[in-house]
Coordinates of C-alpha atoms and ligand atoms in Angstrom, one line a residue:
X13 CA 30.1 -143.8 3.7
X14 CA 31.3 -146.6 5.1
X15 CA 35.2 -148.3 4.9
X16 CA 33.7 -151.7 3.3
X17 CA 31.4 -148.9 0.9
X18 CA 34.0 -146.9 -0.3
X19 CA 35.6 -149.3 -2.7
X20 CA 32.2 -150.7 -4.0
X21 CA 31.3 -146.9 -4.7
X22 CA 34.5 -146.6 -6.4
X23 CA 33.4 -149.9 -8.7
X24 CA 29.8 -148.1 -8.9
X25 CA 31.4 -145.3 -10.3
X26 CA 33.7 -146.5 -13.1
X27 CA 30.6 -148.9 -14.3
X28 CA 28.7 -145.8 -14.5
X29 CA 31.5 -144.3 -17.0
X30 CA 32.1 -147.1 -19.0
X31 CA 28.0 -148.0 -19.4
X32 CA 26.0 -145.6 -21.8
X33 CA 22.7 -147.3 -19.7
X34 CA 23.9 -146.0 -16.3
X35 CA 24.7 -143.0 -18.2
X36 CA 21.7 -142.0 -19.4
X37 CA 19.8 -139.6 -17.1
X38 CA 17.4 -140.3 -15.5
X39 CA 13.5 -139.0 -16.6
X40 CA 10.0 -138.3 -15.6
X41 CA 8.1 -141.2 -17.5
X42 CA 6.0 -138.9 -19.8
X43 CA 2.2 -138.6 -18.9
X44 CA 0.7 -139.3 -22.1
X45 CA 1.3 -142.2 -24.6
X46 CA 1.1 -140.6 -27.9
X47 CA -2.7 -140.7 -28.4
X48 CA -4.0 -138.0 -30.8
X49 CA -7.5 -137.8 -29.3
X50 CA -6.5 -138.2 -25.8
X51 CA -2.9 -137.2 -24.6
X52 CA -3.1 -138.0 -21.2
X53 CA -4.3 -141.4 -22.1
X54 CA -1.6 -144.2 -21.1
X55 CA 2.1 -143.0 -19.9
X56 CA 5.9 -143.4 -20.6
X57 CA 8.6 -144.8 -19.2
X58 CA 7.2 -148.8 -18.5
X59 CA 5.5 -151.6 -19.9
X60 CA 3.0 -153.4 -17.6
X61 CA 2.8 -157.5 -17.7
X62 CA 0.3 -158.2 -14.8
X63 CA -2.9 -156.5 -13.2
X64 CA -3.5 -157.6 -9.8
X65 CA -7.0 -155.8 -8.9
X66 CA -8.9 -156.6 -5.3
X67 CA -12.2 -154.3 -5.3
X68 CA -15.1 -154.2 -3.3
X69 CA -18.1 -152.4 -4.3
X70 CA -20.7 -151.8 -1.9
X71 CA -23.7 -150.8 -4.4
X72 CA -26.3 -149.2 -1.9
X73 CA -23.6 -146.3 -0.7
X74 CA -22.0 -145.9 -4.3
X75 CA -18.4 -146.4 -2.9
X76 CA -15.6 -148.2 -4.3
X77 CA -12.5 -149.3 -2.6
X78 CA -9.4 -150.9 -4.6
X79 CA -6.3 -152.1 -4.1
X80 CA -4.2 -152.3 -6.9
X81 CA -0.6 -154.8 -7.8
X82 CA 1.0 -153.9 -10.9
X83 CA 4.3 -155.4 -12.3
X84 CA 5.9 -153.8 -15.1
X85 CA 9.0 -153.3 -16.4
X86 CA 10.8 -149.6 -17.0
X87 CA 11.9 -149.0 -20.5
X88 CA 14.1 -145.6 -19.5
X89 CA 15.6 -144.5 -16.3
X90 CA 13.2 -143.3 -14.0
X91 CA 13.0 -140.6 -11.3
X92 CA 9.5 -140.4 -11.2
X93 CA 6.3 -142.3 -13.3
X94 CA 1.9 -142.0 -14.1
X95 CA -0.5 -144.2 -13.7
X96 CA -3.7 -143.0 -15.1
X97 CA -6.6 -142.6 -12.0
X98 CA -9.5 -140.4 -12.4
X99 CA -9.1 -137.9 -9.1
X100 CA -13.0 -138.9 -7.8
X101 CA -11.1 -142.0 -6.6
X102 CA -8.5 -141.2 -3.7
X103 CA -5.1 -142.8 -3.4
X104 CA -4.1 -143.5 0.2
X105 CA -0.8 -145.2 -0.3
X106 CA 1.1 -146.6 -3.1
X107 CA 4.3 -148.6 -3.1
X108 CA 7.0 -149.1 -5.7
X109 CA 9.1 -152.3 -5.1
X110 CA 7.3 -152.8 -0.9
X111 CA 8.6 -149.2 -0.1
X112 CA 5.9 -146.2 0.3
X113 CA 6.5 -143.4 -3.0
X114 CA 5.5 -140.2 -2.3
X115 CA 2.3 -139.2 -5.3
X116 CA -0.1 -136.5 -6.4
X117 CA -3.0 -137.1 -8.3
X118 CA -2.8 -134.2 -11.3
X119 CA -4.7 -133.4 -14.4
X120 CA -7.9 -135.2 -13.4
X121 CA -6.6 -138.5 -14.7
X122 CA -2.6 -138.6 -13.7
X123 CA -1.0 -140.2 -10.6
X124 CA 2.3 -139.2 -10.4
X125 CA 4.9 -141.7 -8.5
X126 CA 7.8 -140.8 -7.1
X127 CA 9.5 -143.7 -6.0
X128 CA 12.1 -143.8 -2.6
X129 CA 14.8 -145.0 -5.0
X130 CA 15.3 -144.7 -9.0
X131 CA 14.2 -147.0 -10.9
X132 CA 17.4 -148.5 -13.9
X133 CA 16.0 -148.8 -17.5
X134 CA 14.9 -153.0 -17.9
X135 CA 14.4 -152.9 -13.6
X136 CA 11.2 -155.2 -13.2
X137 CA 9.0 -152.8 -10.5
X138 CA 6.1 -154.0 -8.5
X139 CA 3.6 -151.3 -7.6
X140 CA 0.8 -151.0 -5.3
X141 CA -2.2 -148.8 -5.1
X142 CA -4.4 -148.3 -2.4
X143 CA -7.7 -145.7 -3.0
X144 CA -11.5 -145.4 -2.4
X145 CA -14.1 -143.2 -3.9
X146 CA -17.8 -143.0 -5.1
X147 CA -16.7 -143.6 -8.8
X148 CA -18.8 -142.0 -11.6
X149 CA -18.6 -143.1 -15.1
X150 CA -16.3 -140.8 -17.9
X151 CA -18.4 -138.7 -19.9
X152 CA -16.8 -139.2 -23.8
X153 CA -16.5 -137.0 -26.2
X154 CA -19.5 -138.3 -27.9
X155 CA -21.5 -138.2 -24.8
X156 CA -21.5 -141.8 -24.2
X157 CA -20.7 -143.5 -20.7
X158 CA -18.1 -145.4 -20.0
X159 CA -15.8 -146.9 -16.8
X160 CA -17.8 -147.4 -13.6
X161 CA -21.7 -147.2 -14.3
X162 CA -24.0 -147.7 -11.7
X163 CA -26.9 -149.4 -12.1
X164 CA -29.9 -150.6 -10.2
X165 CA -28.1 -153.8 -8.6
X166 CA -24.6 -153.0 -9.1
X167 CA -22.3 -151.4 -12.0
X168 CA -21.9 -152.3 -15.7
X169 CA -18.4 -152.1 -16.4
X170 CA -17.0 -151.0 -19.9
X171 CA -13.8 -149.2 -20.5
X172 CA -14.1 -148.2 -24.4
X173 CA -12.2 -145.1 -25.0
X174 CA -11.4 -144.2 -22.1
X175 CA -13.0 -145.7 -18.6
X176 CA -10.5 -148.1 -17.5
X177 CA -8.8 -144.9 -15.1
X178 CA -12.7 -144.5 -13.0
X179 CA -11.8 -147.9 -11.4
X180 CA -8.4 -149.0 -11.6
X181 CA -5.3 -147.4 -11.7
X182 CA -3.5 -148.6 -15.5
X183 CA -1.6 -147.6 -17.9
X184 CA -4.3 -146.6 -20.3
X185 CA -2.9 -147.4 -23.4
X186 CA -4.4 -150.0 -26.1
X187 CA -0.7 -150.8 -27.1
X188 CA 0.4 -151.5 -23.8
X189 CA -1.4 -155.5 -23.3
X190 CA -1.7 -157.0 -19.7
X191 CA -2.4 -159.9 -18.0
X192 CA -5.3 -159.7 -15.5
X193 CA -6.8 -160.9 -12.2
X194 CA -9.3 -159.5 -10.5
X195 CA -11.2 -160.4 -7.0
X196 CA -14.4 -158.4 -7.0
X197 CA -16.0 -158.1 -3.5
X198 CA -20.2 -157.8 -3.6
X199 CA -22.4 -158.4 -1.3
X200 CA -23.7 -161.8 -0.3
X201 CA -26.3 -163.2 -3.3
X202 CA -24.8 -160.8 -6.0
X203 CA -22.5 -161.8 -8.9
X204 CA -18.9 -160.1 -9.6
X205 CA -18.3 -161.2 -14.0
X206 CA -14.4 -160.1 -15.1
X207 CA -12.4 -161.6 -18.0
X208 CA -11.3 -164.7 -18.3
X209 CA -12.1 -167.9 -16.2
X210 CA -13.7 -168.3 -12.8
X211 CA -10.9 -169.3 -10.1
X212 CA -12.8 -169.6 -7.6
X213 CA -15.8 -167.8 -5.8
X214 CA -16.0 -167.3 -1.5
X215 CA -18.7 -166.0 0.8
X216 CA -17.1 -164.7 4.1
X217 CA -19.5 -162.0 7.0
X218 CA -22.2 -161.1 4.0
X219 CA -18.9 -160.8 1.4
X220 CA -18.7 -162.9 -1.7
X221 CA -15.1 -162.3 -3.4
X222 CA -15.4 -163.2 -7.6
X223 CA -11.8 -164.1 -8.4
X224 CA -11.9 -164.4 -11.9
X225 CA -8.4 -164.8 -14.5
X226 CA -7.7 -163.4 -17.7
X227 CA -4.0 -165.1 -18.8
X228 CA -4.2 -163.6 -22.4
X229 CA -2.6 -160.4 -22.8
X230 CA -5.5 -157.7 -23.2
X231 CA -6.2 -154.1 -23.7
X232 CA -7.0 -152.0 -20.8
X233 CA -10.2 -150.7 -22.5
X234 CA -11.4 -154.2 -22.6
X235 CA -11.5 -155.2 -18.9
X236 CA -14.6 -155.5 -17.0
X237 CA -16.0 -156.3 -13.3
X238 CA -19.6 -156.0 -14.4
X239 CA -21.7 -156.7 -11.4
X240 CA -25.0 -156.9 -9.6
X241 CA -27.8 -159.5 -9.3
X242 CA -27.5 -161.7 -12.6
X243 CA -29.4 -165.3 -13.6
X244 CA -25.8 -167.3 -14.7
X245 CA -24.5 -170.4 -16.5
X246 CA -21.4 -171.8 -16.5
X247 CA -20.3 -174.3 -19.3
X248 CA -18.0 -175.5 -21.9
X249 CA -18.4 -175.1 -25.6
X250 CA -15.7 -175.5 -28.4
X251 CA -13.2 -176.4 -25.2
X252 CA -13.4 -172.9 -23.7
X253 CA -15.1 -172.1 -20.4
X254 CA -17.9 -170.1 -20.7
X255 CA -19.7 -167.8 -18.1
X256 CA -22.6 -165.6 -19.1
X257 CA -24.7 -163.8 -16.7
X258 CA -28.5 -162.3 -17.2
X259 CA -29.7 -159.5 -15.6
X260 CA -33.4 -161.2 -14.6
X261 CA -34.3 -157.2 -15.2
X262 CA -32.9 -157.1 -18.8
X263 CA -35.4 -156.2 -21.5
X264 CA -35.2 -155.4 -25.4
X265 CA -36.5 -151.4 -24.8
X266 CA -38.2 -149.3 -21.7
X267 CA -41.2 -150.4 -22.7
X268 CA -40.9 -154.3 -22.9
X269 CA -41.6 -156.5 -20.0
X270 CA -38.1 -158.4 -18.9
X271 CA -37.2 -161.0 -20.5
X272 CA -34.3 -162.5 -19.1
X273 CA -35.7 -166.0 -21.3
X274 CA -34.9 -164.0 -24.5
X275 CA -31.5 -162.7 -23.2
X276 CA -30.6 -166.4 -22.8
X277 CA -31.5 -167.6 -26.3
X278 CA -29.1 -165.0 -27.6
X279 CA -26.4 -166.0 -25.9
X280 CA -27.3 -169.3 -26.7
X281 CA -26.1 -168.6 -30.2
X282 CA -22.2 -168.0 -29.0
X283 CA -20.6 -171.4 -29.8
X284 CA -22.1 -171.2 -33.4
X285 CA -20.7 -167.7 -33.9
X286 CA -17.3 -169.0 -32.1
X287 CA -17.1 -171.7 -34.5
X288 CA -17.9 -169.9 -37.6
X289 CA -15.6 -167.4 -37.3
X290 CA -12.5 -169.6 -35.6
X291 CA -13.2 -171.8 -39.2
X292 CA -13.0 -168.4 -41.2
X293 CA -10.9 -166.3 -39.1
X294 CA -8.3 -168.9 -37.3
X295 CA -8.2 -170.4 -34.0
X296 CA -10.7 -168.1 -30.8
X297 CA -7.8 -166.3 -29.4
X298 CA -8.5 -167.1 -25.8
X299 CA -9.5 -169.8 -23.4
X300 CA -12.8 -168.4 -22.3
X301 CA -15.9 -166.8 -23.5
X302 CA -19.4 -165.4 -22.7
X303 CA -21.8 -162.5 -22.4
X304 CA -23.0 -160.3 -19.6
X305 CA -26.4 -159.0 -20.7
X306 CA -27.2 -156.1 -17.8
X307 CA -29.8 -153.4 -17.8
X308 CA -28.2 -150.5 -18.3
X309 CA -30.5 -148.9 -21.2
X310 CA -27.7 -144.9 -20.1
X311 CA -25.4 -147.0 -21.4
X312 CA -26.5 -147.4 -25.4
X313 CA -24.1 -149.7 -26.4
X314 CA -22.5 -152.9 -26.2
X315 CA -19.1 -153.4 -25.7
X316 CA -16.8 -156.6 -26.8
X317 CA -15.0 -157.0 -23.3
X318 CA -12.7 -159.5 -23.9
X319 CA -13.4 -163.0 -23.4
X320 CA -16.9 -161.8 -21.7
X321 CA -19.4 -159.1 -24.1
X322 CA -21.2 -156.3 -22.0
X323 CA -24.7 -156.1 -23.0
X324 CA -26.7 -152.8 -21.8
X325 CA -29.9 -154.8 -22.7
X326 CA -31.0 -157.4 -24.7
X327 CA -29.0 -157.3 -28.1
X328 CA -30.6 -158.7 -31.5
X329 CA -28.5 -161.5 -33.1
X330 CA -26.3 -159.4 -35.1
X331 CA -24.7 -157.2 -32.0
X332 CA -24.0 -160.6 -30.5
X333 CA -22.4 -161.7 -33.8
X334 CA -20.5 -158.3 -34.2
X335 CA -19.2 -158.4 -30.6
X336 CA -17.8 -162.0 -31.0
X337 CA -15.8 -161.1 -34.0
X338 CA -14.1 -158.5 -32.1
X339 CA -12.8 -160.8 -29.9
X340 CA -11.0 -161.6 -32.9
X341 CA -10.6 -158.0 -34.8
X342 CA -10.0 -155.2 -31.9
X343 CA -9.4 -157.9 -28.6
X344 CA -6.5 -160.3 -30.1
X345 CA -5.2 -157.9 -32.5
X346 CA -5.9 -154.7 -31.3
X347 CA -5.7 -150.7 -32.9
X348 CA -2.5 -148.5 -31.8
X349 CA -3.8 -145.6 -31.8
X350 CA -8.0 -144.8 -31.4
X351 CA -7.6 -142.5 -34.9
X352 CA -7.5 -146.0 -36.2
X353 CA -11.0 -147.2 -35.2
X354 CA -12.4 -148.8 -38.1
X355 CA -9.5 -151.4 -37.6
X356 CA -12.0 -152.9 -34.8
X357 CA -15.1 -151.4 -35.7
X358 CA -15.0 -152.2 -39.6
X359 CA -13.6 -155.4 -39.5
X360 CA -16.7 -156.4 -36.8
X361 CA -19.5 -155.0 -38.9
X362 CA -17.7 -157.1 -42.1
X363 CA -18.0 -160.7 -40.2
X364 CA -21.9 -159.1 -39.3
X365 CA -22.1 -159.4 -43.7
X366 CA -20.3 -162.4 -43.8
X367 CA -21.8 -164.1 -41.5
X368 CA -25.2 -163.7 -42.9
X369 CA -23.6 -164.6 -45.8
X370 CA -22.7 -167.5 -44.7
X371 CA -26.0 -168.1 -43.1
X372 CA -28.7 -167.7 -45.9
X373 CA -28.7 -164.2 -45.7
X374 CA -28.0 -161.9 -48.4
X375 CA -24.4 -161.5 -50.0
X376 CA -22.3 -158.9 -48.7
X377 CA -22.1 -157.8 -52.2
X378 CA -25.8 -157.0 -51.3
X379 CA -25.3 -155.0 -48.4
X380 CA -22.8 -152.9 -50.1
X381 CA -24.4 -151.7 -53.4
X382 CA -27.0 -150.7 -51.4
X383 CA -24.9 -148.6 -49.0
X384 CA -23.2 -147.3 -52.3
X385 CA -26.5 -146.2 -54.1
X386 CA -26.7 -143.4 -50.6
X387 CA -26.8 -139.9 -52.5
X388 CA -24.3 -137.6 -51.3
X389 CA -26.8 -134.8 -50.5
X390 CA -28.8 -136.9 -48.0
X391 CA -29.0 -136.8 -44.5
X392 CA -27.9 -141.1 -44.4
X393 CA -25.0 -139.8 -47.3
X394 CA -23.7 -136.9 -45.0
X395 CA -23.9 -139.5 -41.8
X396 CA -22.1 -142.6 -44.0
X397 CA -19.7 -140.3 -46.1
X398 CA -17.9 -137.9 -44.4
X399 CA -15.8 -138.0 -42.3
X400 CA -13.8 -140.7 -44.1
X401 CA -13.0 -143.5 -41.8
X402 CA -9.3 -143.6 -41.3
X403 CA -9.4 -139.3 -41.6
X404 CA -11.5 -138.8 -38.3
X405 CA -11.0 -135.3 -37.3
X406 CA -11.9 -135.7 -33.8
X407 CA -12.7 -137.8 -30.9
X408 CA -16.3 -137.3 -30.9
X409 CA -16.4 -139.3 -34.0
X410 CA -14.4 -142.7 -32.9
X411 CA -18.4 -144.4 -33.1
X412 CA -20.1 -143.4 -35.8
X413 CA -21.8 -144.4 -38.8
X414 CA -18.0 -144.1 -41.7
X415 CA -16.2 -146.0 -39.0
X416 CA -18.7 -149.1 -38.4
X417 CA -20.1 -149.1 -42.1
X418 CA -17.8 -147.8 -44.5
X419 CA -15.5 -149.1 -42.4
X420 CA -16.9 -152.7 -43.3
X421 CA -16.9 -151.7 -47.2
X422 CA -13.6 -151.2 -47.8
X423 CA -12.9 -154.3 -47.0
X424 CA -15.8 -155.7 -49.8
X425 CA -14.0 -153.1 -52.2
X426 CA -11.2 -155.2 -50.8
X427 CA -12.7 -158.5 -51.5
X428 CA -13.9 -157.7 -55.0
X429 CA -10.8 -156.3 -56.0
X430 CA -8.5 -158.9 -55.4
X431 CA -10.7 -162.0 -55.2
X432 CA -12.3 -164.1 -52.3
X433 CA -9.0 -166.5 -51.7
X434 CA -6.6 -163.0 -51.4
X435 CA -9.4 -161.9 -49.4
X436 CA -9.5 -164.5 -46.9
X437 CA -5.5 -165.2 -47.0
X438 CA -5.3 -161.1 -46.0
X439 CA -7.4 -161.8 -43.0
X440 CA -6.3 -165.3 -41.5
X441 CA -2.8 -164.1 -42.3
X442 CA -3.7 -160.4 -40.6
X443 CA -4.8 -162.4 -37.6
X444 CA -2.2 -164.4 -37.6
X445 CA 0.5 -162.4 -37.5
X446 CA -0.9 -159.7 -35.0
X447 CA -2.5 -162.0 -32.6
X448 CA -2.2 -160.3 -28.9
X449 CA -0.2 -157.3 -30.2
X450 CA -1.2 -154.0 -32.0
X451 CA -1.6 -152.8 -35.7
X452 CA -2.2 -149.4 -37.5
X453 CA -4.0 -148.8 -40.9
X454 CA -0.4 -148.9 -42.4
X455 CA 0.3 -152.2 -41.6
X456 CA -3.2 -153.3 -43.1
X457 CA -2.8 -152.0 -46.5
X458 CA 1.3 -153.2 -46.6
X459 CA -0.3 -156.5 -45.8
X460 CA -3.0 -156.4 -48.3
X461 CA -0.7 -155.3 -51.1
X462 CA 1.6 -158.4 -50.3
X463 CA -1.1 -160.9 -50.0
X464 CA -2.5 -160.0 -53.3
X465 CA 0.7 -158.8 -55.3
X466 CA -1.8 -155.7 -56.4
X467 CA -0.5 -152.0 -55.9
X468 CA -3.7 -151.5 -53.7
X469 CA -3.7 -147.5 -52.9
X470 CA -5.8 -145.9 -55.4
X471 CA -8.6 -148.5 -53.6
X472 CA -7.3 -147.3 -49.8
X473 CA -7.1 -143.8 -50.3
X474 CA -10.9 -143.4 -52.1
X475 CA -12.9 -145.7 -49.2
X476 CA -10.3 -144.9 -46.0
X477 CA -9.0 -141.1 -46.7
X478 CA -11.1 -139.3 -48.9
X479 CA -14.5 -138.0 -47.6
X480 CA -17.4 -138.0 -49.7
X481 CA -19.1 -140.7 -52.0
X482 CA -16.3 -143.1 -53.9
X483 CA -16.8 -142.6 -57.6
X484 CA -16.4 -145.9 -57.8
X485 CA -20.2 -146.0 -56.5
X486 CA -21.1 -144.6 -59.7
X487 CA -19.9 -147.8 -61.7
Ligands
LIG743 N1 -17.0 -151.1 -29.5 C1 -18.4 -151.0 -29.2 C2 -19.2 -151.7 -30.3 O1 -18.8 -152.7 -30.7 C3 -18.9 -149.5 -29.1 C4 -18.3 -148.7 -28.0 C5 -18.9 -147.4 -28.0 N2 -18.3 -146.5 -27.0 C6 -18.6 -145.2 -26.9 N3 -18.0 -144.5 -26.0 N4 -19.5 -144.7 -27.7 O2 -20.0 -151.3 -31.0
LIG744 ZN1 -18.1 -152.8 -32.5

């Protein structure tokens, strides 16, 4: 120490007395965010604002090479932090604030940072990540694939549970909302689609660099860098930008011809669906919109991306109409915790009903005494009634058939219970209110019970936390 030190050491010192914040000690930012199906999920310790992801994919060899800049913000005291990075990527340096941290990658999914100097609770901290690897996709507990899945001509991209950590390192946490940008390298006639709008698109030695912007805070699980050799159009529609891409390869099944033609006409239908529901719903929550329709039949699903849809093939007209109400229910105002699924996936499968509706097709009403009349004792009545859809017992049932469609009928048990102007006050005001942030089940039914002035539980607890048939089927 120093003669000029010695004083300001002294000064350190009696601040660190007198200030409960420097007293605090300080921790090892937890490696988990809570999650009950997946504990390593997301970490403690700070809250991310911005994503700054350069990638280049080089499809023929498989292998993926990132650089990652992330600013957050520590909420504790910090020794030592995660990320989450799946370990078939390799980190080869990271920095915290310009200065190399010493890290380990642990547990399959954890990078653990230890930074050259601690970080103070409320410190802003700028992190870098450099890695490569071949990345495979995340095999989830239902057996479905997500993160980084390669394809023919590239890699569809789609992050729901749990794929964002197989190609970026992130605090994988739906609660913990981001801005994003993302400069995709791919080779030279091949298309890079993220979130958000197109900034600006460059072709250097055989390289083309996608630099695409996502200014809306968003999800982890919903980012994408979908890429490969894709048909596209760029336009505007409702005053957002609006990208889609078409694999020229996409088809309805393995045994249709392509039909990239088809593929278009779909998404020809977005601005409709944008309209409709921004009339019913509120305001589109972001400045951009569009689909990706790929050929990835592995895949099996679609996936509301935010601002930009992953299609594994050709969808029919009511996947695109369920995956643009998303980017109302599950993108703007997102679940907490994935126990609460049917917060996304009921509330999309509800605007399918209402749109048709709303479109000459039959009533929801319709749609739900049908569902109702399902015996008990079938095989459809064990796949639609049990588990109950805010009671899921495990992870491996996050997608199926109680969360998507008895999901949707509590809220037409909703509807008919307190009347079509409640109804549509609950959900404006629900979207209102919760708009780029994060909700539980809890917060639904307070809501519901102070939009309508009706004690609402009896109606939660038979369609949301009791398995089996309702009895109220029987009236
Ligand atoms: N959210 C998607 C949809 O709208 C389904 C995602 C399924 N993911 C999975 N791992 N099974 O239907
Ligand atoms: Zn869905």
């Amino acid at each position: 120490m120093n003669r000029i030190a010695a004083p300001l050491m002294l000064l350190v010192a009696l601040l660190a007395v007198a200030s409960p914040v420097a007293a605090a000690p300080y921790l090892a930012g937890s490696s988990g965010s809570g999650d009950p199906f997946f504990p390593l999920a997301g970490n403690g310790g700070y809250d991310v604002h911005h994503y700054s992801l350069r990638l280049a994919y080089d499809q023929p060899a498989n292998s993926l090479e990132g650089s990652a800049v992330i600013r957050a913000r520590a909420t504790e005291n910090l020794y030592r932090f995660d990320l989450d990075l799946r370990d078939f990527l390799a980190v080869s340096r990271v920095t915290v604030n310009f200065r190399p941290a010493s890290y380990s990658q642990e547990q399959g999914q954890e990078l653990v940072i230890t930074p050259r100097r601690k970080i103070k609770a409320g410190e802003r901290i700028r992190i870098s990540v450099d890695y490569a690897g071949t990345p495979e996709p995340v095999i989830d507990p239902d057996e479905a694939l997500d993160g980084w899945v390669p394809t023919d001509d590239g890699a569809l991209v789609v992050n729901e549970p749990q794929g964002s950590p197989g190609w970026y390192p992130v605090n994988d946490s739906p609660r913990d909302k981001a801005t994003y940008d993302f400069r995709v390298a791919v080779a030279e006639g091949k298309t890079a689609v993220a979130n958000g709008e197109l900034v600006s698109q460059r072709t250097r030695g055989g390289w083309t660099t996608w630099h695409w912007s996502q200014d809306e805070p968003m999800s982890p699980y919903l980012a994408t860098a979908t890429n490969g050799t894709f048909l596209t159009e760029k336009y505007e529609a409702n005053g957002l930008f609006m990208y889609d891409a078409v694999d020229p390869k996409t088809r309805v099944d393995e045994a249709d011809p392509p039909n990239p033609t088809l593929a278009f006409k779909r998404l020809d239908a977005q601005p409709e669906i944008i309209a409709f529901f921004s009339d019913l719903y509120g305001t589109y929550p972001f400045s951009a919109g569009g689909g990706i329709i790929d050929w990835a039949p592995d895949v099996g699903y679609a996936l509301e991306s935010q601002t930009r849809t992953n299609y594994d093939r050709i969808p029919d007209a009511t996947t695109v109409v369920h995956e643009i109400a998303h980017q109302w229910f599950g993108d703007a105002v997102t679940l907490s915790v994935w126990p609460d699924i049917w917060l996304n996936e009921g509330f999309a499968t509800f605007s399918e009903w209402i749109y048709d509706e709303r479109h000459a097709g039959p009533p929801a009403q319709e749609v739900f005494d049908e569902l109702c009349a399902t015996p008990e004792d079938s095989k459809e009545g064990q796949d639609l009634w049990f588990p109950a859809p805010a009671a899921l017992k495990d992870a491996s049932q996050l997608f199926g058939t109680p969360v998507y469609s008895r999901g949707a009928m509590t809220l037409q048990a909703l509807r008919t219970a307190v009347g079509d102007d409640a109804f549509f006050r609950i959900l404006r005001r629900w979207y209102a209110q919760n708009r780029y942030g994060n909700v539980t089940t809890a917060d639904f039914i307070a809501l519901s019970e102070r939009v309508s002035g009706q004690q609402l539980d009896d109606l939660f607890d038979a369609w949301l936390y009791e398995e089996g048939r309702p009895a109220v089927c029987d009236s």
